[in-house]
mmCIF file of C-alpha atoms in Angstrom:
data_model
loop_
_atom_site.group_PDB
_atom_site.id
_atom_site.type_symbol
_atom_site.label_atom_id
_atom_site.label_comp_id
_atom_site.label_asym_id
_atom_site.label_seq_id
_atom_site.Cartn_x
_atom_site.Cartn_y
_atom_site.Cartn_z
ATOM 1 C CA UNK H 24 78.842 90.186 105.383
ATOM 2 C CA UNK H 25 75.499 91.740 104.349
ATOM 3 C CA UNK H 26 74.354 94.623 102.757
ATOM 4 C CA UNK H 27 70.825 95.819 103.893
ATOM 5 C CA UNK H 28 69.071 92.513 103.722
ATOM 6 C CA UNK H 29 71.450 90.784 101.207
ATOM 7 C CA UNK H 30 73.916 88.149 102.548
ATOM 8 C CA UNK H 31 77.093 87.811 100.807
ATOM 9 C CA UNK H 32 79.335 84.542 100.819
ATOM 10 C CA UNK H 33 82.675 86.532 101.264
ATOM 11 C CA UNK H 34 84.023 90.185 100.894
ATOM 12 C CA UNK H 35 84.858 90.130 97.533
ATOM 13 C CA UNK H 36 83.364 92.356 95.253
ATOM 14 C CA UNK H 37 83.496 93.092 91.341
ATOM 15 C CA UNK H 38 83.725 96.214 90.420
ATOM 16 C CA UNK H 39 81.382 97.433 88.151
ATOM 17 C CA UNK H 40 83.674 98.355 84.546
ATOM 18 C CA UNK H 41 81.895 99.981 81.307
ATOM 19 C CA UNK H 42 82.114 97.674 78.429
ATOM 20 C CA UNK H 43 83.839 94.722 80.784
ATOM 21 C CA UNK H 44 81.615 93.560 83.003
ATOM 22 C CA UNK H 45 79.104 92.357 80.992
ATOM 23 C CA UNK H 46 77.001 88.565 81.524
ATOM 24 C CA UNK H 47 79.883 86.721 80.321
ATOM 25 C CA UNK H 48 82.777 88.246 82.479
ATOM 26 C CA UNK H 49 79.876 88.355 85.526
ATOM 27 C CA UNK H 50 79.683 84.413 85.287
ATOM 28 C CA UNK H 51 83.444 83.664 85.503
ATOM 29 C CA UNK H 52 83.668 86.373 88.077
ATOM 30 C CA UNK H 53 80.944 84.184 90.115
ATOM 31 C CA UNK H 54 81.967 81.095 88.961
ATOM 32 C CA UNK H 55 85.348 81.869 91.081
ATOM 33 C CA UNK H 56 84.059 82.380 93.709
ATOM 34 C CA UNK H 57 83.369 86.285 93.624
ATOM 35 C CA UNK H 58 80.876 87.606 96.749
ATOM 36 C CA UNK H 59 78.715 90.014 94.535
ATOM 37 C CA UNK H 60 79.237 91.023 91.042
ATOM 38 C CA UNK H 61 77.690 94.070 89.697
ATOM 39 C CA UNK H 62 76.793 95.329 86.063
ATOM 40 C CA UNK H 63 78.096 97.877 83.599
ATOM 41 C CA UNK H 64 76.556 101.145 84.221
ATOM 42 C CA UNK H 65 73.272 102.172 83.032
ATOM 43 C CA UNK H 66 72.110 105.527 81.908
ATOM 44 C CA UNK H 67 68.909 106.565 83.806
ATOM 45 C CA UNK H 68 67.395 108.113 80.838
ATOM 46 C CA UNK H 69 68.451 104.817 78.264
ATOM 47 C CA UNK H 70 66.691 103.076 80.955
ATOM 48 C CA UNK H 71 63.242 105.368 81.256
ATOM 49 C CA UNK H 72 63.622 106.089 76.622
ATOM 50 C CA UNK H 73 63.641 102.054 76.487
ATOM 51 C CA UNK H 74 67.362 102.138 74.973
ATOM 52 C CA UNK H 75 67.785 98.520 73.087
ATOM 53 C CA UNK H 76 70.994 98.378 73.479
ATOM 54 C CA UNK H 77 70.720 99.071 77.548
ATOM 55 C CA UNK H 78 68.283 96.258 77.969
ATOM 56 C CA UNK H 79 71.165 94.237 76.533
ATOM 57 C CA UNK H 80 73.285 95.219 79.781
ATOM 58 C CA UNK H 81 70.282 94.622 82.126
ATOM 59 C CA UNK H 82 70.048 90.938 81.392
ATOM 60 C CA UNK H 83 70.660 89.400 84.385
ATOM 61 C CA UNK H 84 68.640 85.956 83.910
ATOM 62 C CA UNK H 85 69.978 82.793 84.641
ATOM 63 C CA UNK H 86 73.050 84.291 87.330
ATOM 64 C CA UNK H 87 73.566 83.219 90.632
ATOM 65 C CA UNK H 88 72.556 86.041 92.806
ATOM 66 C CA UNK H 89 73.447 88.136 93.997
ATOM 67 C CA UNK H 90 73.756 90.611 91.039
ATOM 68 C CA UNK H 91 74.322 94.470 91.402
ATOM 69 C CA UNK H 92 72.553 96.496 88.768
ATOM 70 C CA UNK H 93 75.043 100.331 88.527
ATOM 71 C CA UNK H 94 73.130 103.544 87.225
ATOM 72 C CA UNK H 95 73.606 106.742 86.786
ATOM 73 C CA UNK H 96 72.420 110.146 86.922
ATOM 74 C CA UNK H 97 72.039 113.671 88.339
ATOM 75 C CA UNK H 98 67.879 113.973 88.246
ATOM 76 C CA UNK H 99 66.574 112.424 91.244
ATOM 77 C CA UNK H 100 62.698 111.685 89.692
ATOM 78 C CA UNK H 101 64.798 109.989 86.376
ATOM 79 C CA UNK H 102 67.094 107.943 88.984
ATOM 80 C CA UNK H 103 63.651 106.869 90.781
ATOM 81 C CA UNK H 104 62.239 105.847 87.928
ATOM 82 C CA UNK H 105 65.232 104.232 86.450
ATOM 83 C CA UNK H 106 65.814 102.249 89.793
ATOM 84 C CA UNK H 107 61.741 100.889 89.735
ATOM 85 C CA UNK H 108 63.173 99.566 86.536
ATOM 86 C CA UNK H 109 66.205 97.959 87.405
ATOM 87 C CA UNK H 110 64.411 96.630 90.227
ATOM 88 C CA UNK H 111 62.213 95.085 88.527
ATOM 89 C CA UNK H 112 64.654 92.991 86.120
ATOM 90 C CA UNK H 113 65.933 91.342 89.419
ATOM 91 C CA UNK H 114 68.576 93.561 90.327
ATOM 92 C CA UNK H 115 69.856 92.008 94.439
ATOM 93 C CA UNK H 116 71.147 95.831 95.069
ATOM 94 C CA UNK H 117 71.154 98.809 93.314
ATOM 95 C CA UNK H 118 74.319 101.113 92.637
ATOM 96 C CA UNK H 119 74.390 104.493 91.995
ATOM 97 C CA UNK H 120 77.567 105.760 90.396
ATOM 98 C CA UNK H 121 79.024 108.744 91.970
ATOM 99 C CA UNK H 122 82.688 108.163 90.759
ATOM 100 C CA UNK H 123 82.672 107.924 87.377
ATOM 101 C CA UNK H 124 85.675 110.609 86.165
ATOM 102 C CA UNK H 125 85.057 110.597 81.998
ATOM 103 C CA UNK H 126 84.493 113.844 80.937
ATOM 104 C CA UNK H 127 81.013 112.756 78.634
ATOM 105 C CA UNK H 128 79.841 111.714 81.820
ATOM 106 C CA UNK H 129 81.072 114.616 84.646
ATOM 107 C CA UNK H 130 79.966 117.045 81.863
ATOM 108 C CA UNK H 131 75.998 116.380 82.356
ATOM 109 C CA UNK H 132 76.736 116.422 86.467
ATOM 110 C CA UNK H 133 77.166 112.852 86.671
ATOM 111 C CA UNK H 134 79.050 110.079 87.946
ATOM 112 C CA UNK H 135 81.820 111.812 89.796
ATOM 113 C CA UNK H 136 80.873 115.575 89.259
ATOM 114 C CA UNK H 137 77.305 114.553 91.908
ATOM 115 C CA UNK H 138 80.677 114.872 94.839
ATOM 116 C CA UNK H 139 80.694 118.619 94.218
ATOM 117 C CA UNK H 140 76.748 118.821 95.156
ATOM 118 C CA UNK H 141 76.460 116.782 98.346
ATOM 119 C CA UNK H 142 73.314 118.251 98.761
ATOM 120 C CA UNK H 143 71.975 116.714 95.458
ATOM 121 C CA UNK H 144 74.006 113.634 95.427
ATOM 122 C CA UNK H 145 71.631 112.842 98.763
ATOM 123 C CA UNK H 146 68.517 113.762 97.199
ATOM 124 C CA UNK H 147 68.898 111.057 94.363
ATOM 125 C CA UNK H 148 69.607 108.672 97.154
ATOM 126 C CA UNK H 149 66.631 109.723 98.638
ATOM 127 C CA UNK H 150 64.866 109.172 95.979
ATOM 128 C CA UNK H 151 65.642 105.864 94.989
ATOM 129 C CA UNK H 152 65.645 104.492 98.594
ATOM 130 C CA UNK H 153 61.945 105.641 98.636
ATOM 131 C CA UNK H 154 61.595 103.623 95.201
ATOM 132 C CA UNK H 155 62.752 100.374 95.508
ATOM 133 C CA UNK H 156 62.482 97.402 97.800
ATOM 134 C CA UNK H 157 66.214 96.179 97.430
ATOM 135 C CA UNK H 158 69.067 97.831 99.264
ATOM 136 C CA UNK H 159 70.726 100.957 97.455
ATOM 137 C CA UNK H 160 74.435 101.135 97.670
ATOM 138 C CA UNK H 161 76.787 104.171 96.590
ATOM 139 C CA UNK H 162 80.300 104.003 94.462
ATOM 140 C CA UNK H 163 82.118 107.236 95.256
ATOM 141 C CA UNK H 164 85.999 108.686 95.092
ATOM 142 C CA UNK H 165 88.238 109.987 97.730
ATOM 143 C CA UNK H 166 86.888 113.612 96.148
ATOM 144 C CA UNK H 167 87.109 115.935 92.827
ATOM 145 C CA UNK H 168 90.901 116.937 93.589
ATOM 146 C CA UNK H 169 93.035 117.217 96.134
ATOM 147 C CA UNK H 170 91.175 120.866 97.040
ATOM 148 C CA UNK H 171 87.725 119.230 97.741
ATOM 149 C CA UNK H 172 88.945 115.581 99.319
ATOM 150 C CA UNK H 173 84.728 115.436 100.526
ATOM 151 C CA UNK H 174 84.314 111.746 100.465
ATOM 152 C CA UNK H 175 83.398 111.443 104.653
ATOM 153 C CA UNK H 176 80.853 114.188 104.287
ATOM 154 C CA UNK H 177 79.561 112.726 101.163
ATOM 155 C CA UNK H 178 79.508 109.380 102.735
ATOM 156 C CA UNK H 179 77.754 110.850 105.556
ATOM 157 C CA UNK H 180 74.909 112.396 103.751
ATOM 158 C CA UNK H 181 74.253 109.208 101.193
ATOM 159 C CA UNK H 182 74.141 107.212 104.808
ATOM 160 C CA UNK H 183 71.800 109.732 106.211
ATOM 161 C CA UNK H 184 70.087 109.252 102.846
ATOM 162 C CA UNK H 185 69.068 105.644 103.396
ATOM 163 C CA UNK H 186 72.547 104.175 101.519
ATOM 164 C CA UNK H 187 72.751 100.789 102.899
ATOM 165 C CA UNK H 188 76.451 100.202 101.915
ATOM 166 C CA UNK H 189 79.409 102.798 100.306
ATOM 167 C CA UNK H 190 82.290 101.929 98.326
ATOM 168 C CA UNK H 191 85.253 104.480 98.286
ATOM 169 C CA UNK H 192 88.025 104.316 95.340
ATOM 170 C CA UNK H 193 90.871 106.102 96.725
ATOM 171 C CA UNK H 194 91.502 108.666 93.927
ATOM 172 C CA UNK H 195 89.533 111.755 93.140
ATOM 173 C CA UNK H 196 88.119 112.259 90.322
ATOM 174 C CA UNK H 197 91.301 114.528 88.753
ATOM 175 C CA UNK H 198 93.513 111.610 88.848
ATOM 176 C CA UNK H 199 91.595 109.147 86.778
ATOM 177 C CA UNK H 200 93.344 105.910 87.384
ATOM 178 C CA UNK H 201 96.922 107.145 87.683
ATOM 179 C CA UNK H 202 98.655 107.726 90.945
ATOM 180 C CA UNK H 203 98.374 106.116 94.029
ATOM 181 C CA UNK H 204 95.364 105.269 95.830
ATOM 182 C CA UNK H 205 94.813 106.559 98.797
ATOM 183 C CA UNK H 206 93.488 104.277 101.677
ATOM 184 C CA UNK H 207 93.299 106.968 104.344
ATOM 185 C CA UNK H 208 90.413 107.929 102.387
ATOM 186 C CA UNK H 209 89.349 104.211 102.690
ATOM 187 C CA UNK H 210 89.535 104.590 106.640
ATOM 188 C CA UNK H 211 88.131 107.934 107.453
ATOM 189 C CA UNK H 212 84.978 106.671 105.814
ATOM 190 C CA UNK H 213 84.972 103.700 107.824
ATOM 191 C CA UNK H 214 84.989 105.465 110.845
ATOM 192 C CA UNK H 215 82.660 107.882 109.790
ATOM 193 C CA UNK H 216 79.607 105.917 108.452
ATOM 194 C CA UNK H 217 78.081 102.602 110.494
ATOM 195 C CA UNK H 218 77.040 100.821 106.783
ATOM 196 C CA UNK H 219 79.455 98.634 105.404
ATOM 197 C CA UNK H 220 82.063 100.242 103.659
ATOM 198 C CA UNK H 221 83.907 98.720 100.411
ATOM 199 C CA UNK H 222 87.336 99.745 99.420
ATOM 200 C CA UNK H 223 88.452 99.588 95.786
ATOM 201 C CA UNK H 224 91.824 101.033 94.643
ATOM 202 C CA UNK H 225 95.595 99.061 94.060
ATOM 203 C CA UNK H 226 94.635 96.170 94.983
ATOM 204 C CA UNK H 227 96.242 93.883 92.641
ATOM 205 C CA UNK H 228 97.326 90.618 94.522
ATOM 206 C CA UNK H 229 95.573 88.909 97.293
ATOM 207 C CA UNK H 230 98.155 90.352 99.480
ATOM 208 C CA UNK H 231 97.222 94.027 98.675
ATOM 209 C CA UNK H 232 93.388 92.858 99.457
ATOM 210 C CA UNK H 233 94.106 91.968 102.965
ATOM 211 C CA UNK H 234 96.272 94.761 103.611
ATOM 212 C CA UNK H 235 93.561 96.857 102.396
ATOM 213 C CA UNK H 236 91.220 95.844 105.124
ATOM 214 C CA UNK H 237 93.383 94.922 107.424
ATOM 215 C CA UNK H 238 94.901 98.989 107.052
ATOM 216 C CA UNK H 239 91.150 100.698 106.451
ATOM 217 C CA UNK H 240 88.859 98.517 108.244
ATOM 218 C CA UNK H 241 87.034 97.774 105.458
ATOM 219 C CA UNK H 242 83.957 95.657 105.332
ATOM 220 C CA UNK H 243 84.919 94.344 101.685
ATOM 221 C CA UNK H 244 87.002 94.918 98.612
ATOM 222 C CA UNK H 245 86.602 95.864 95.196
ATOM 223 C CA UNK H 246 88.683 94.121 92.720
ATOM 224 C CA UNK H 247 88.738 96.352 89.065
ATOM 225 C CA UNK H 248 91.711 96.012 86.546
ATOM 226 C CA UNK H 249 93.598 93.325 88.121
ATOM 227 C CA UNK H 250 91.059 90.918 87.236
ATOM 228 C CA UNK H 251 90.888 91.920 83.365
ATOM 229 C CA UNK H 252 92.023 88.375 81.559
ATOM 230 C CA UNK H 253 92.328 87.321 85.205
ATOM 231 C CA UNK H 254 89.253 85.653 86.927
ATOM 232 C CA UNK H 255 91.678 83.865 89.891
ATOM 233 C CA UNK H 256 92.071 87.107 91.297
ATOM 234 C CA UNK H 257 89.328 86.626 92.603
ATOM 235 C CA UNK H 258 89.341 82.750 93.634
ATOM 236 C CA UNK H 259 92.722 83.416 94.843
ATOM 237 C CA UNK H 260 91.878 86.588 97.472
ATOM 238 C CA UNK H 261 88.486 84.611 98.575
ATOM 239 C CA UNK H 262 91.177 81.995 99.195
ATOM 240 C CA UNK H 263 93.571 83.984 101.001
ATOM 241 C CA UNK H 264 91.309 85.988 103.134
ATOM 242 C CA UNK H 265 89.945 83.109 104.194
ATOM 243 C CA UNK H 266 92.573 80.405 104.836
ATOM 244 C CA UNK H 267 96.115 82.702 104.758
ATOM 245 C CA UNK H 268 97.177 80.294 101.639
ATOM 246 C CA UNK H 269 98.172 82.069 98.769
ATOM 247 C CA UNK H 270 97.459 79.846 95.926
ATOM 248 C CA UNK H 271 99.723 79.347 92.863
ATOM 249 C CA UNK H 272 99.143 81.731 89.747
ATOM 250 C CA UNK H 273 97.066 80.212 87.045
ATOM 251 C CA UNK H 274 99.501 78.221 84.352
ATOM 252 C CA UNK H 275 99.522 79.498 80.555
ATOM 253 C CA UNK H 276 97.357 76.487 79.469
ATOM 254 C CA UNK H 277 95.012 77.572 82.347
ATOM 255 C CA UNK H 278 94.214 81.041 81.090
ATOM 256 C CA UNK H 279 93.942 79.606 77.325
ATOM 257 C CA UNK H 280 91.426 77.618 78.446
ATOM 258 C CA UNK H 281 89.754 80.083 80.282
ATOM 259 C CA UNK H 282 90.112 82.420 77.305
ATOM 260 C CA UNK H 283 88.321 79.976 75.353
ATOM 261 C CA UNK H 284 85.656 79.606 77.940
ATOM 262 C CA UNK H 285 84.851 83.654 77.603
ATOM 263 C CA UNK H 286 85.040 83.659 73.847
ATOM 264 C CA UNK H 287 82.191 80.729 73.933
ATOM 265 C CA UNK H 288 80.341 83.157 76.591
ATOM 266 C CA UNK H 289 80.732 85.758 74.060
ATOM 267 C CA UNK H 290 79.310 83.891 71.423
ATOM 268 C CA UNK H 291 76.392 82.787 73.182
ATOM 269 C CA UNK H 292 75.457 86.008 74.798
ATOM 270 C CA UNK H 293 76.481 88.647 72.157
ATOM 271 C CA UNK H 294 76.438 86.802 68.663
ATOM 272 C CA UNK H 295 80.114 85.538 66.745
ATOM 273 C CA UNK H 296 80.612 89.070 65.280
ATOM 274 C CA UNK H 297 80.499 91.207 68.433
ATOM 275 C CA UNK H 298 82.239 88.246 70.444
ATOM 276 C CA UNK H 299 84.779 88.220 68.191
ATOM 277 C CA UNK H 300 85.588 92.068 67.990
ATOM 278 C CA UNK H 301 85.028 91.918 71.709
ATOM 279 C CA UNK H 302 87.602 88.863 72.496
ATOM 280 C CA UNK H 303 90.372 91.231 70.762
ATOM 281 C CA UNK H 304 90.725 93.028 74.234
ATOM 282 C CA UNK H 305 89.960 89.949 76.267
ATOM 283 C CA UNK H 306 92.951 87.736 74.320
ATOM 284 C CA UNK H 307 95.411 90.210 75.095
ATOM 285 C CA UNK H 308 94.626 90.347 78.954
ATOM 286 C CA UNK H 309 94.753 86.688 79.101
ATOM 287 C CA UNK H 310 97.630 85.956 77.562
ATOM 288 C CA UNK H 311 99.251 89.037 78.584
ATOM 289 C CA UNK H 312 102.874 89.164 79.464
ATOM 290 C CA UNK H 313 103.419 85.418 78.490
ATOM 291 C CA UNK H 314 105.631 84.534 75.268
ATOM 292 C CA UNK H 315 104.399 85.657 71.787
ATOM 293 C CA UNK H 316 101.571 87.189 73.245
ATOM 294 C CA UNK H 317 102.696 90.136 71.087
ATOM 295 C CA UNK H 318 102.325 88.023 67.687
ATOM 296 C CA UNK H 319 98.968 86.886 69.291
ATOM 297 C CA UNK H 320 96.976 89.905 69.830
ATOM 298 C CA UNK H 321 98.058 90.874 65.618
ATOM 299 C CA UNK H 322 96.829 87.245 64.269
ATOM 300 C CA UNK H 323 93.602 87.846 66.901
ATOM 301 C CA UNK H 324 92.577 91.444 65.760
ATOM 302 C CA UNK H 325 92.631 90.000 62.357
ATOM 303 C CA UNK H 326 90.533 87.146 63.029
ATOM 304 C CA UNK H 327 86.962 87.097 61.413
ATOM 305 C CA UNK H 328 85.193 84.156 63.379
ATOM 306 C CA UNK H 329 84.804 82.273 66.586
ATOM 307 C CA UNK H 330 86.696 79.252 64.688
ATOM 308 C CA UNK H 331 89.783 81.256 63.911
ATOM 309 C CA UNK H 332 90.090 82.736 67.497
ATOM 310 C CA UNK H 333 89.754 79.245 68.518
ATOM 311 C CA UNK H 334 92.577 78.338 66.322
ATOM 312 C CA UNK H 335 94.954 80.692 66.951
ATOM 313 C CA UNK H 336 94.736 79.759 70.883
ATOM 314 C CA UNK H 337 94.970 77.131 70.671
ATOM 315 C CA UNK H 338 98.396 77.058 68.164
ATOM 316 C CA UNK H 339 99.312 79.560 70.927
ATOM 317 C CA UNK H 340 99.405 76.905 73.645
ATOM 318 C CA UNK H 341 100.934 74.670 71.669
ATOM 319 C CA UNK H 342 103.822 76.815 71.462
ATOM 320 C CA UNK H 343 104.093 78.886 74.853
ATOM 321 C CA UNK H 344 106.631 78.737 76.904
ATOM 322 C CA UNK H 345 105.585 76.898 79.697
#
């Protein structure tokens, strides 16, 4: 599929995930096989007040391509000017976050609050289309509640805007991430808007991602939480969509591995003592539901080093159950 002038190898998309989807977890993503993989978000005002630690986040060098750069706002001259930036570190597309529900973020307007000003929400996208050379995408939610479900008109207007693709997450912004998503939401949009349309929401098997688009219509999916300590996810849905094979779950020595492999990331991008605080969260999603992961995640979040992380997963896989 493409977006605007972007080709994508397959409809699988990361979903961008604050203080997850940083350079490391973006390279596994790609390295199995993931279509497009897109950033953390980024403040528009961090971006124009030079924020050090935002730069961090935009640091897209050396990825395979293409890379989606998220930001967010609710000033349409700050989003313009943030976008000429993110442009300009080699974002492939640009995001704009319109579904963000965490109250620090609705409170300034933002993220999810821009779907109860349509009107403004357009104008940013406006804006940044004028800006920027790349193709502008939108991340939205089925609506604020269940009272103002808006997400075809919004669609609508960011299309009408110059929005070259929309994704839709199937919850408003009231029910966080509990509940059930709601794919109707999914399809109205699709019918409603000639861009590609993304759907993101329960999809947590390679199963659910077909059903998704073959129930919506969907151009592409957006895979979230069921890829946290979980990179085949993603290898295993481009696998599945493609060839109807569903391919074995990775084995306990597998994930070690792989947890290994994003610890070393870690190190590399981040230095040992962020990496290691950082693995804490990483180690338990790996190794989650497997036998003594409990005992794991207390020796891990007492761990001081990259050597004693190492250690301890590697004892681990000694003694799983396999």
């Amino acid at each position: 599929m493409k977006i605007g002038s972007v080709q994508l190898e397959n409809p699988v998309i990361s979903a961008p995930m604050a203080g997850i989807t940083d350079k490391a977890y973006r390279i596994l993503a790609k390295e199995a096989g993931c279509g497009l993989v897109c950033t953390e978000m980024v403040s528009d005002q961090a971006l124009l007040y030079g924020n050090v630690k935002t730069g961090a986040i935009l640091n897209i060098a050396g990825e395979s391509r293409p890379v989606s750069i998220q930001i967010f706002g609710s000033d349409p001259a700050y989003m313009a000017g943030s976008a000429e930036i993110v442009e300009s570190c080699g974002a492939s597309l640009i995001d704009i976050n319109m579904g963000c529900p965490t109250p620090k973020i609705v409170r300034n307007g933002e993220g999810s609050a821009l779907m109860k000003d349509v009107e403004k929400a357009a104008k940013i996208v406006k804006s940044v289309v004028d800006k920027v050379q790349v193709p502008v995408t939108v991340k939205m939610r089925k609506g604020w509640d269940e009272k103002s479900v808006n997400a075809v008109e919004l669609a609508r207007a960011v299309v009408d805007a110059g929005a070259a693709a929309v994704t839709v997450h199937g919850r408003t912004r009231s029910q966080f991430y509990s509940g059930k998503a709601d794919w109707g939401a999914i399809a109205a949009v699709k019918k409603a808007v000639k861009v590609p349309v993304i759907g993101n929401g329960d999809i947590w098997s390679p199963i659910d991602a077909l059903a998704m688009m073959e129930e919506t219509g969907c151009d592409a999916v957006m895979i979230g939480r069921a890829a946290l300590g979980n990179p085949w996810m993603f290898s295993r849905t481009v696998h599945f969509l493609k060839y109807g094979e569903l391919l074995p779950e990775p084995k306990p020595e597998e994930k070690v591995a792989m947890a290994q492999r994003h610890l070393d990331l870690l190190v590399q991008f981040k230095g040992e003592r962020v990496a290691v605080w950082e693995m804490r969260k990483h180690a338990a999603w790996y190794t989650r539901g497997m036998r003594g992961s409990a005992r794991l995640r207390d020796l891990i979040n007492k761990a001081g080093s990259r050597e004693e992380i190492s250690s301890i997963l590697v004892l681990f896989e000694e003694n799983v159950d396999n």
